[in-house]
Short mmCIF file of C-alpha atoms in Angstrom, two decimals:
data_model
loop_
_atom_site.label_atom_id
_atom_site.label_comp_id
_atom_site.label_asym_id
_atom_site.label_seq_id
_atom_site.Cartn_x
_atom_site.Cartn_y
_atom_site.Cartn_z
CA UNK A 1 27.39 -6.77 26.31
CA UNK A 2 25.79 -4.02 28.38
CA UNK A 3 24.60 -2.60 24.89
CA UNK A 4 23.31 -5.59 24.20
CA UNK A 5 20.93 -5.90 27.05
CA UNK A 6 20.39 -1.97 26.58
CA UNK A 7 18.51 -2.66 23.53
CA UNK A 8 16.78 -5.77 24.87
CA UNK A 9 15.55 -4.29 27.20
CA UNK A 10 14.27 -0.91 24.83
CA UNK A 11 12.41 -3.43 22.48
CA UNK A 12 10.92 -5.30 25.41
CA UNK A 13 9.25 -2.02 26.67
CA UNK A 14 8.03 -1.33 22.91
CA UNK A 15 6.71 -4.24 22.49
CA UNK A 16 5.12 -3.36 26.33
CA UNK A 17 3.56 0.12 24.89
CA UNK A 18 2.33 -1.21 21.74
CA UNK A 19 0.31 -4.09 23.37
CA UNK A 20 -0.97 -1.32 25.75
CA UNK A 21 -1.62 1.14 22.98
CA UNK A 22 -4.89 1.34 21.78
CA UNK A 23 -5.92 -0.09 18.16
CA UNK A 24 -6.56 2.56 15.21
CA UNK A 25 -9.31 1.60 12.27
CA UNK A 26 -9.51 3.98 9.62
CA UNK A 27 -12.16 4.13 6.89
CA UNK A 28 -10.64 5.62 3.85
CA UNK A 29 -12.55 7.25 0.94
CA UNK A 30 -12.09 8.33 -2.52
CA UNK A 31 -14.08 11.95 -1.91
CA UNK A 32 -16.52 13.44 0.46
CA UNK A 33 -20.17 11.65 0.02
CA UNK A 34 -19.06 8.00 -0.12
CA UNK A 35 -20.24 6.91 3.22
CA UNK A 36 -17.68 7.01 5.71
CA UNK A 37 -18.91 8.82 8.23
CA UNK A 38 -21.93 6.45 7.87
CA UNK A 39 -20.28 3.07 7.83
CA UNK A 40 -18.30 4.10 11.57
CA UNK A 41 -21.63 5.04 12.78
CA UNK A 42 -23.35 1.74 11.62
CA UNK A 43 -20.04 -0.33 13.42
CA UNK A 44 -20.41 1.75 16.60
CA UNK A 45 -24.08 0.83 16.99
CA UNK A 46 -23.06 -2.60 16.48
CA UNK A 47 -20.11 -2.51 19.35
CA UNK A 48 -23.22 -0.68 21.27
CA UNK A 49 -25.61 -3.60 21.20
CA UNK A 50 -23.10 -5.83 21.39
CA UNK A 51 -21.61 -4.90 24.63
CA UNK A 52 -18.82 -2.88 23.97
CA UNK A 53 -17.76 0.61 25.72
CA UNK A 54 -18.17 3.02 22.64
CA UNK A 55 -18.58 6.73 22.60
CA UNK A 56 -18.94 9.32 19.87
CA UNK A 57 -15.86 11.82 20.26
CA UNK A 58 -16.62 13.79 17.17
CA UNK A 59 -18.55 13.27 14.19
CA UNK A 60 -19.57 15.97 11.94
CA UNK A 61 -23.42 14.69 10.05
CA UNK A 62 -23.41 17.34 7.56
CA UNK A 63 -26.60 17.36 8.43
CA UNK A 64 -27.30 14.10 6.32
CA UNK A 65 -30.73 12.86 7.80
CA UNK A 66 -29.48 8.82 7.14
CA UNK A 67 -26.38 9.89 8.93
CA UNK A 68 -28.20 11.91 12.08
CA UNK A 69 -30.67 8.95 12.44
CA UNK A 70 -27.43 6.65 13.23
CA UNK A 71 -26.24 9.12 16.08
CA UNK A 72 -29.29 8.39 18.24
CA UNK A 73 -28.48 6.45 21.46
CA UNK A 74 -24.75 7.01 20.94
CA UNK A 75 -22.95 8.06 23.96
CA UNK A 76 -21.14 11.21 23.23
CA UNK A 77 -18.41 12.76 24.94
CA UNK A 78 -19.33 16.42 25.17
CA UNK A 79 -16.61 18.70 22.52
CA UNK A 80 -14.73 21.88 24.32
CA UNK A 81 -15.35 25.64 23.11
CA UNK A 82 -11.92 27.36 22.69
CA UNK A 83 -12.05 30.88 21.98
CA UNK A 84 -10.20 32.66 18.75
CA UNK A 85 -10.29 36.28 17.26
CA UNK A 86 -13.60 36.94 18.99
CA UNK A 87 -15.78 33.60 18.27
CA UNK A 88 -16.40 30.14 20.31
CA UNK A 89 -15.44 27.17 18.06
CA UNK A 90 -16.33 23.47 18.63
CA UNK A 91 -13.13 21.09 19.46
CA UNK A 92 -13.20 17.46 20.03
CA UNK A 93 -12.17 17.44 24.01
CA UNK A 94 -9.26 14.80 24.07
CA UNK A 95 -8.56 15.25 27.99
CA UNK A 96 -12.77 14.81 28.49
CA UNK A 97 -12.05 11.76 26.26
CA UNK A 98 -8.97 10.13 27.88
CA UNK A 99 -10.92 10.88 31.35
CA UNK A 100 -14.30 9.29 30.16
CA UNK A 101 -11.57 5.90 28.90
CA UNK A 102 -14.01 3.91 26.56
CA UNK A 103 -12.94 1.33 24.87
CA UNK A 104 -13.46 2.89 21.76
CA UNK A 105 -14.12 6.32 20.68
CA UNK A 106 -15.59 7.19 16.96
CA UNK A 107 -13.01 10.15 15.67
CA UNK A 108 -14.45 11.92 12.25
CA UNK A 109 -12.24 13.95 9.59
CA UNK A 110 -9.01 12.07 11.03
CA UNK A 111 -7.23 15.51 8.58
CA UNK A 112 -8.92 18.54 10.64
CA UNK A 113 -6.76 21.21 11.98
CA UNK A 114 -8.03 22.57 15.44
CA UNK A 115 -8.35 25.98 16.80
CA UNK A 116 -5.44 28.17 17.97
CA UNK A 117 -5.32 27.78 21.45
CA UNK A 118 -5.68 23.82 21.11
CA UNK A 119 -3.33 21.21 22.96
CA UNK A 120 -2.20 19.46 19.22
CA UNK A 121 -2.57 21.08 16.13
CA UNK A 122 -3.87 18.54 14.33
CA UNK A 123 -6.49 15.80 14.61
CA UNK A 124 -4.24 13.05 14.11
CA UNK A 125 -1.80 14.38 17.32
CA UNK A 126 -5.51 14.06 19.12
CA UNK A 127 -5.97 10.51 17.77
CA UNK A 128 -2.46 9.34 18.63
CA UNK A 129 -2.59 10.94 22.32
CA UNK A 130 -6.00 9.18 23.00
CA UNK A 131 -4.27 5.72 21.16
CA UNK A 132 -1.25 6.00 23.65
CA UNK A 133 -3.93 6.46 26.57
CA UNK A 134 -5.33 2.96 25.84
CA UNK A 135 -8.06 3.70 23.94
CA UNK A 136 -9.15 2.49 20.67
CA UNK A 137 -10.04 4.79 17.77
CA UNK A 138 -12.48 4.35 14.71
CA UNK A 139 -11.53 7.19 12.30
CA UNK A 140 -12.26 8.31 8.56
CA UNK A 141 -10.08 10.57 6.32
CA UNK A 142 -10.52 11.22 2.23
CA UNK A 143 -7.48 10.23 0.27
CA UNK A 144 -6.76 13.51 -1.13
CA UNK A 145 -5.71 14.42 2.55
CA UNK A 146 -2.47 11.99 2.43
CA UNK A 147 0.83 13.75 2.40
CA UNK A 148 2.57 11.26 0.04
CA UNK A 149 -0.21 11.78 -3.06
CA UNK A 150 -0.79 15.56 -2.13
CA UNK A 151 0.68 16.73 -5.58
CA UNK A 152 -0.76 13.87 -7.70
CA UNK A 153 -4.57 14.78 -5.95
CA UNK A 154 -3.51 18.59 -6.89
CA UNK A 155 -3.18 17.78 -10.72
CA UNK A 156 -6.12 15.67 -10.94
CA UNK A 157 -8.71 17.95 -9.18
CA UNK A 158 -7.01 21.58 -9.47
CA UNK A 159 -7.16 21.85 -6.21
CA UNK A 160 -5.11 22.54 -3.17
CA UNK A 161 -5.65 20.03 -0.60
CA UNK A 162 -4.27 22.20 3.01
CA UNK A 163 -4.98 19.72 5.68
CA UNK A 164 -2.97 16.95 5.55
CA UNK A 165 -1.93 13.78 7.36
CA UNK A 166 1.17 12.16 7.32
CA UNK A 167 1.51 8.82 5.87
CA UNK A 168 3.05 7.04 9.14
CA UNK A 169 -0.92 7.25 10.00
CA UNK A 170 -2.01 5.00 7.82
CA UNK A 171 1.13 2.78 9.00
CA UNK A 172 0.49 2.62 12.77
CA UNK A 173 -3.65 1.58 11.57
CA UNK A 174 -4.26 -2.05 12.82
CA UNK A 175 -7.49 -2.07 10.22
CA UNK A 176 -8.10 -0.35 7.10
CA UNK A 177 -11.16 -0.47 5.22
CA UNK A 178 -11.29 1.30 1.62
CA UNK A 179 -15.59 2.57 1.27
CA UNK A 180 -15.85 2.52 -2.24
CA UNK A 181 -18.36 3.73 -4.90
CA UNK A 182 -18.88 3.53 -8.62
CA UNK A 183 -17.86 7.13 -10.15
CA UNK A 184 -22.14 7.05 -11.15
CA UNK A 185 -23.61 6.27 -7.63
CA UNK A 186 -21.19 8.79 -6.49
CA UNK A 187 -22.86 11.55 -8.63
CA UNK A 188 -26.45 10.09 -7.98
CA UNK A 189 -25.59 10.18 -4.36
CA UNK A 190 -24.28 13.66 -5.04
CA UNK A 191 -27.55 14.60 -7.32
CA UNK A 192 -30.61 13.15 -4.90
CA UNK A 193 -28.92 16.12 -2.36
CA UNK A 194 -27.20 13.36 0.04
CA UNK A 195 -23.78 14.99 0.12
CA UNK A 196 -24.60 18.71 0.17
CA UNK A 197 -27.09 20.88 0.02
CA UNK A 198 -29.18 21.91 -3.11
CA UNK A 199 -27.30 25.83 -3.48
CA UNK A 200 -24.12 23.70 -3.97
CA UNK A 201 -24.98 21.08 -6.08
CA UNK A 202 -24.31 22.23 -9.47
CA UNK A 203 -21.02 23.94 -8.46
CA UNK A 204 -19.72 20.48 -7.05
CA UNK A 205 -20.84 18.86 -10.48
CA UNK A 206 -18.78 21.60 -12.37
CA UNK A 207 -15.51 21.23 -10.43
CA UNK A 208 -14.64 18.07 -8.11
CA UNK A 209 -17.35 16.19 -8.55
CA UNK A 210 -16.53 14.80 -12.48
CA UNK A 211 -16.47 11.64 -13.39
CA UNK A 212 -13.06 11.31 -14.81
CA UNK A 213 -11.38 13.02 -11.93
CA UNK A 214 -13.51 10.70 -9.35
CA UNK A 215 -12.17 7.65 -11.56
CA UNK A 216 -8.72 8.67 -10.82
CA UNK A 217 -9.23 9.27 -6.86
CA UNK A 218 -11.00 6.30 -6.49
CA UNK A 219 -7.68 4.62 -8.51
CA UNK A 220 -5.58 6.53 -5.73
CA UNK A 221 -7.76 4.95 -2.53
CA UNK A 222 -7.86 1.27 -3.60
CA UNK A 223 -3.86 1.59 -4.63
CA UNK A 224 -3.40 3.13 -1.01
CA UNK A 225 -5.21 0.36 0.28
CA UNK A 226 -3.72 -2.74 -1.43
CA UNK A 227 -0.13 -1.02 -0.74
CA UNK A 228 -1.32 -0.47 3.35
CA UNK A 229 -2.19 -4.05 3.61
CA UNK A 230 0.94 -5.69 1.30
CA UNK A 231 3.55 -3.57 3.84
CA UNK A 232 1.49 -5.19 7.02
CA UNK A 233 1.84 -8.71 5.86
CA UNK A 234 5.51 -8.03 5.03
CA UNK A 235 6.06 -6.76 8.20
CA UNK A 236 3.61 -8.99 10.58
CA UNK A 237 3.40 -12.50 9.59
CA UNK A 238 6.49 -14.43 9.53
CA UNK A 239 8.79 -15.21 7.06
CA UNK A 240 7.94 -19.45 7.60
CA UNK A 241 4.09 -19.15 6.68
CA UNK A 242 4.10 -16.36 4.69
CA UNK A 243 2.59 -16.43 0.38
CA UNK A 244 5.55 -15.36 -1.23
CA UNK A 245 4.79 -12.74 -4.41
CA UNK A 246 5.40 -14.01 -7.49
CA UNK A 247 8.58 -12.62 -8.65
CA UNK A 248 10.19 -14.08 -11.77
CA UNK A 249 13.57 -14.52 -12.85
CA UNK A 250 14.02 -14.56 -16.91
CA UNK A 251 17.61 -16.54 -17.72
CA UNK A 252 18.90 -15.58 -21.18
CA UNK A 253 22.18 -16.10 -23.05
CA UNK A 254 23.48 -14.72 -26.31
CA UNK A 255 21.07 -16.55 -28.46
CA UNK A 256 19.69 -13.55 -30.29
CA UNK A 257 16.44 -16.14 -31.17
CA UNK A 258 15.95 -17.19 -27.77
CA UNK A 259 16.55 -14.22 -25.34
CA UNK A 260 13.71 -12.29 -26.84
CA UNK A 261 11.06 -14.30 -26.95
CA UNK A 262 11.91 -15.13 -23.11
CA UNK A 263 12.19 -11.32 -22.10
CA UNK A 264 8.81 -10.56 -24.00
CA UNK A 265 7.11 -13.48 -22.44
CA UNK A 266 8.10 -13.11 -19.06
CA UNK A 267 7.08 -9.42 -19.07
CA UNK A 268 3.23 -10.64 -19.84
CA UNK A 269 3.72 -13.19 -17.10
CA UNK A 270 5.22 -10.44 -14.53
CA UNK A 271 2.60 -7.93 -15.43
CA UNK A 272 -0.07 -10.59 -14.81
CA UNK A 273 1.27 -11.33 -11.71
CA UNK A 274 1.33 -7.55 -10.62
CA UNK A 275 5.54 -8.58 -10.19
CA UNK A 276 8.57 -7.41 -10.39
CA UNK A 277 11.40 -9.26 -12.19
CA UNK A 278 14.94 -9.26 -13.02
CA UNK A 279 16.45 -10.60 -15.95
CA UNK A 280 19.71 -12.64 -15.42
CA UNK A 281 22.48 -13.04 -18.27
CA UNK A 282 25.60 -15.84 -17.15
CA UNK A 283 28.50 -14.48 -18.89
CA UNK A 284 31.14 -17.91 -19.35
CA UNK A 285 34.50 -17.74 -20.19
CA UNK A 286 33.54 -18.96 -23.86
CA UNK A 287 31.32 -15.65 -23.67
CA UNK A 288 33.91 -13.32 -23.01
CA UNK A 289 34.27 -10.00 -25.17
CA UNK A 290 37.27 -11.15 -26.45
CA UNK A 291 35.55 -14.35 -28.02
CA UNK A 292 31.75 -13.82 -28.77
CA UNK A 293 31.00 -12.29 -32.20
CA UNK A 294 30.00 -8.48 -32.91
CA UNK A 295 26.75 -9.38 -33.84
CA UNK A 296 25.66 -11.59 -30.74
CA UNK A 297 27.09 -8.48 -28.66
CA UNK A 298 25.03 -5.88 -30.48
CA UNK A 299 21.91 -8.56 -30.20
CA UNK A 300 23.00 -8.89 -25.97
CA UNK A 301 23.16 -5.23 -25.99
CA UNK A 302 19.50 -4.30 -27.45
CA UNK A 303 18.05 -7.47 -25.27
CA UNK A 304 19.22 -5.85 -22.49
CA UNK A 305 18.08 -3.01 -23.52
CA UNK A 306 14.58 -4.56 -24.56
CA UNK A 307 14.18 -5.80 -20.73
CA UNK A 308 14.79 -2.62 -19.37
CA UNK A 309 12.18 -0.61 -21.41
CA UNK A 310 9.83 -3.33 -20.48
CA UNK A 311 10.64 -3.08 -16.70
CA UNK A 312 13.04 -5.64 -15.97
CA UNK A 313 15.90 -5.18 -13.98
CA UNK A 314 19.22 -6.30 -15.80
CA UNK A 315 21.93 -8.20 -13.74
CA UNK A 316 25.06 -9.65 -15.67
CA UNK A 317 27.25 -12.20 -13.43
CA UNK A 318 30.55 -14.07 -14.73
CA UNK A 319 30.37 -17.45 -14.14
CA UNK A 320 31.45 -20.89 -15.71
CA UNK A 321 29.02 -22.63 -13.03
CA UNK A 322 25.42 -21.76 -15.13
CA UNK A 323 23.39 -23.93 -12.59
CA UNK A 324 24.90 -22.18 -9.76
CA UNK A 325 24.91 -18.85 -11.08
CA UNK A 326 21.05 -19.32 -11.36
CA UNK A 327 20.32 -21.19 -7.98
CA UNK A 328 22.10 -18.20 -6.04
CA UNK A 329 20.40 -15.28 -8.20
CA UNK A 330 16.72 -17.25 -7.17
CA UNK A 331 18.10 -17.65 -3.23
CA UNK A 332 19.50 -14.02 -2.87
CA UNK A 333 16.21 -12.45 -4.81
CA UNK A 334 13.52 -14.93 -3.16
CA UNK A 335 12.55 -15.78 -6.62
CA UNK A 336 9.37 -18.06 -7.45
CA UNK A 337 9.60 -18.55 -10.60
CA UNK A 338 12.75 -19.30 -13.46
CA UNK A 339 12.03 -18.66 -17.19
CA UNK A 340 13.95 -20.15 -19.83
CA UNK A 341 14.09 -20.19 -23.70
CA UNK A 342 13.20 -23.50 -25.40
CA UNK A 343 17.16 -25.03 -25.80
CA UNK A 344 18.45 -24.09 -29.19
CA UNK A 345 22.41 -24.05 -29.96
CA UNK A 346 23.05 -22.43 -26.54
CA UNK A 347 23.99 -22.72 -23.37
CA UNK A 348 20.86 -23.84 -22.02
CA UNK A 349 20.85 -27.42 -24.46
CA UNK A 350 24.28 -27.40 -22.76
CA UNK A 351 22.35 -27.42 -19.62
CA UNK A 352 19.40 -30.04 -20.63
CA UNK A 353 21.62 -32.48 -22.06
CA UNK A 354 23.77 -33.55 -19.03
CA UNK A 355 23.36 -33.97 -15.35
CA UNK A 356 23.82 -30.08 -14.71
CA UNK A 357 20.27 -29.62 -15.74
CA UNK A 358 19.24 -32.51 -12.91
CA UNK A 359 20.86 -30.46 -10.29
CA UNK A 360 19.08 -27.43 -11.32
CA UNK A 361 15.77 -29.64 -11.17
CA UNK A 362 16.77 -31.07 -7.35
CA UNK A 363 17.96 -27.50 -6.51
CA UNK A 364 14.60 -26.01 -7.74
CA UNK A 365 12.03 -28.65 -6.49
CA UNK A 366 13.86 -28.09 -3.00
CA UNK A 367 14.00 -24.52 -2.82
CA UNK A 368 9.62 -24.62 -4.09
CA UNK A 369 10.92 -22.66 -7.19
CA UNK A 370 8.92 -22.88 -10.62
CA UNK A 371 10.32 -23.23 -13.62
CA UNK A 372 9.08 -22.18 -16.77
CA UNK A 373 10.74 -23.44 -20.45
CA UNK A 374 9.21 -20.87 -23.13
CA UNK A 375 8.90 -22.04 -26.62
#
């Protein structure tokens, strides 16, 4: 019992800290030049005129003129010099910021590593310290700089991405916003001199800046995105009024006519839906090894086979009870959807011709379960 309040009370307090924690936005990018930097400075003039207690805690302008023009009349919290090896180099001051307590602070290249000498060693320890002060932070970060996709952002560029952030970032964001570009306006942007300088122009054409590998990186940000936002519904809105994903459950028996035409069909329908989907074979007593033919058990064998090059998962259950055997597969999987083969000499005109198939209908219509009958 004493556990038991133990751990009440533990999630009470978390619950406490995360309602006092501060809220993280992050604008996420397929490459440098695609307007991130731009887009936080364009929200923080809005917050500005609107009211709101924003500050500038570092942005780095490349010295973009469109960019610099948005810094004017931004408050700025002043950055620290930290000395290294003989040189003074420019840190965001997090203790300045924390002191200063905005209500949000604008935080570029969320994937910088700071000086020796610096409290955190990276930018995101900076962002999380000034999060757990209270304070909300508007951040950007490229995609190439996430941990998980390090390797696949090394084979499509060549190039070995050193500063990285760890994906539990991108978790603890409340808002993520993906600042996309056609691969072309990219390289116009790129071309009319808005990303770098002239001398390194035709280098960045040569090497990162090609279309094909921009194509791919800008396939990596939008899949980072979707994923981002699909765990935060999971996780945030309740079970009771949440959309349920599609996710389809293909019911085949040994009717070597039947089961492929349902497998094949309900793989278009799953990869419509973006879903996964299992593929469920009832195994009855008049099924058994010991009574079904060779042939039907070679045709079971490649069908299950067929589902699983196609992406299906396979489950095989033993049951006399075909209706039942279903019903509990849909509850236990949260399935949406139930294909079946148009009834042949199988089970399933077993099924349709007596009440069985009623009570699958009932069961189905309660439960807000589809069902599908493929011809």
């Amino acid at each position: 019992m004493e556990e038991n309040k133990e751990e009440s009370v533990r999630r009470f307090l978390d619950l406490v800290k995360k309602s006092r924690r501060g809220k993280l936005k992050i604008y996420i990018g397929m490459s440098p030049g695609v307007g991130k930097t731009y887009r936080m400075l364009q929200e923080a003039q809005a917050l500005l005129r609107n009211g709101i207690d924003v500050c500038i805690g570092y942005v780095e302008t490349h010295k973009r003129v469109e960019t610099e023009a948005l810094v004017v009349g931004l408050p700025i919290v002043a950055r620290k010099s930290i000395f290294y090896r003989g040189k003074s180099l420019e840190e965001m001051d997090v203790q300045a910021i924390i002191n200063r307590h905005p209500e949000i602070v604008i935080v570029d290249e969320l994937a910088h590593t700071n000086a020796e000498g610096s409290k955190n060693a990276k930018r995101w320890q900076d962002v999380y310290d000034i999060l757990e002060a209270g304070i909300s932070v508007v951040s950007a970060v490229n995609i190439q700089h996430l941990e998980s996709i390090n390797e696949d952002v090394q084979q499509i560029t060549g190039i070995t991405i050193t500063e990285r952030i760890p994906d539990k970032i991108l978790e603890i964001a409340d808002e993520i916003v993906n600042i996309d570009l056609t691969a072309d306006e990219l390289v116009t942007r790129l071309k009319e001199g808005k990303i770098y300088d002239e001398s390194k122009i035709e280098k960045a054409l040569a090497n990162f800046f090609q279309s094909d590998k921009i194509l791919q990186l800008r396939e990596l940000a939008l899949k980072e995105v979707v994923h981002q936002v699909e765990r935060k519904i999971h996780i945030e809105i309740p079970k009771s009024i949440k959309l349920r994903p599609e996710k389809f459950l293909a019911c085949i028996s040994s009717n070597a006519d039947t089961a492929g035409i349902v497998i094949r069909k309900t793989a278009r329908l799953a990869s419509y839906y973006h879903s996964p989907w299992i593929v469920l074979y009832v195994q009855s007593d008049s099924e058994s090894l010991d009574k079904i033919k060779l042939d039907k058990q070679r045709h079971l064998i490649n069908h299950f086979k067929l589902a699983t090059e196609l992406g299906a998962e396979v489950v095989k259950v033993k049951s006399n009870n075909i209706t039942q055997a279903i019903m509990d597969m849909a509850a236990e999987r949260e399935i949406t959807t139930i294909c079946i083969g148009k009834p042949h000499l199988n089970i399933f005109q077993v099924i349709l011709r007596t009440a069985i198939f009623n009570q699958l209908l009932r069961n189905l219509a309660a439960k807000e379960i589809d069902m599908v009958i493929l011809s």
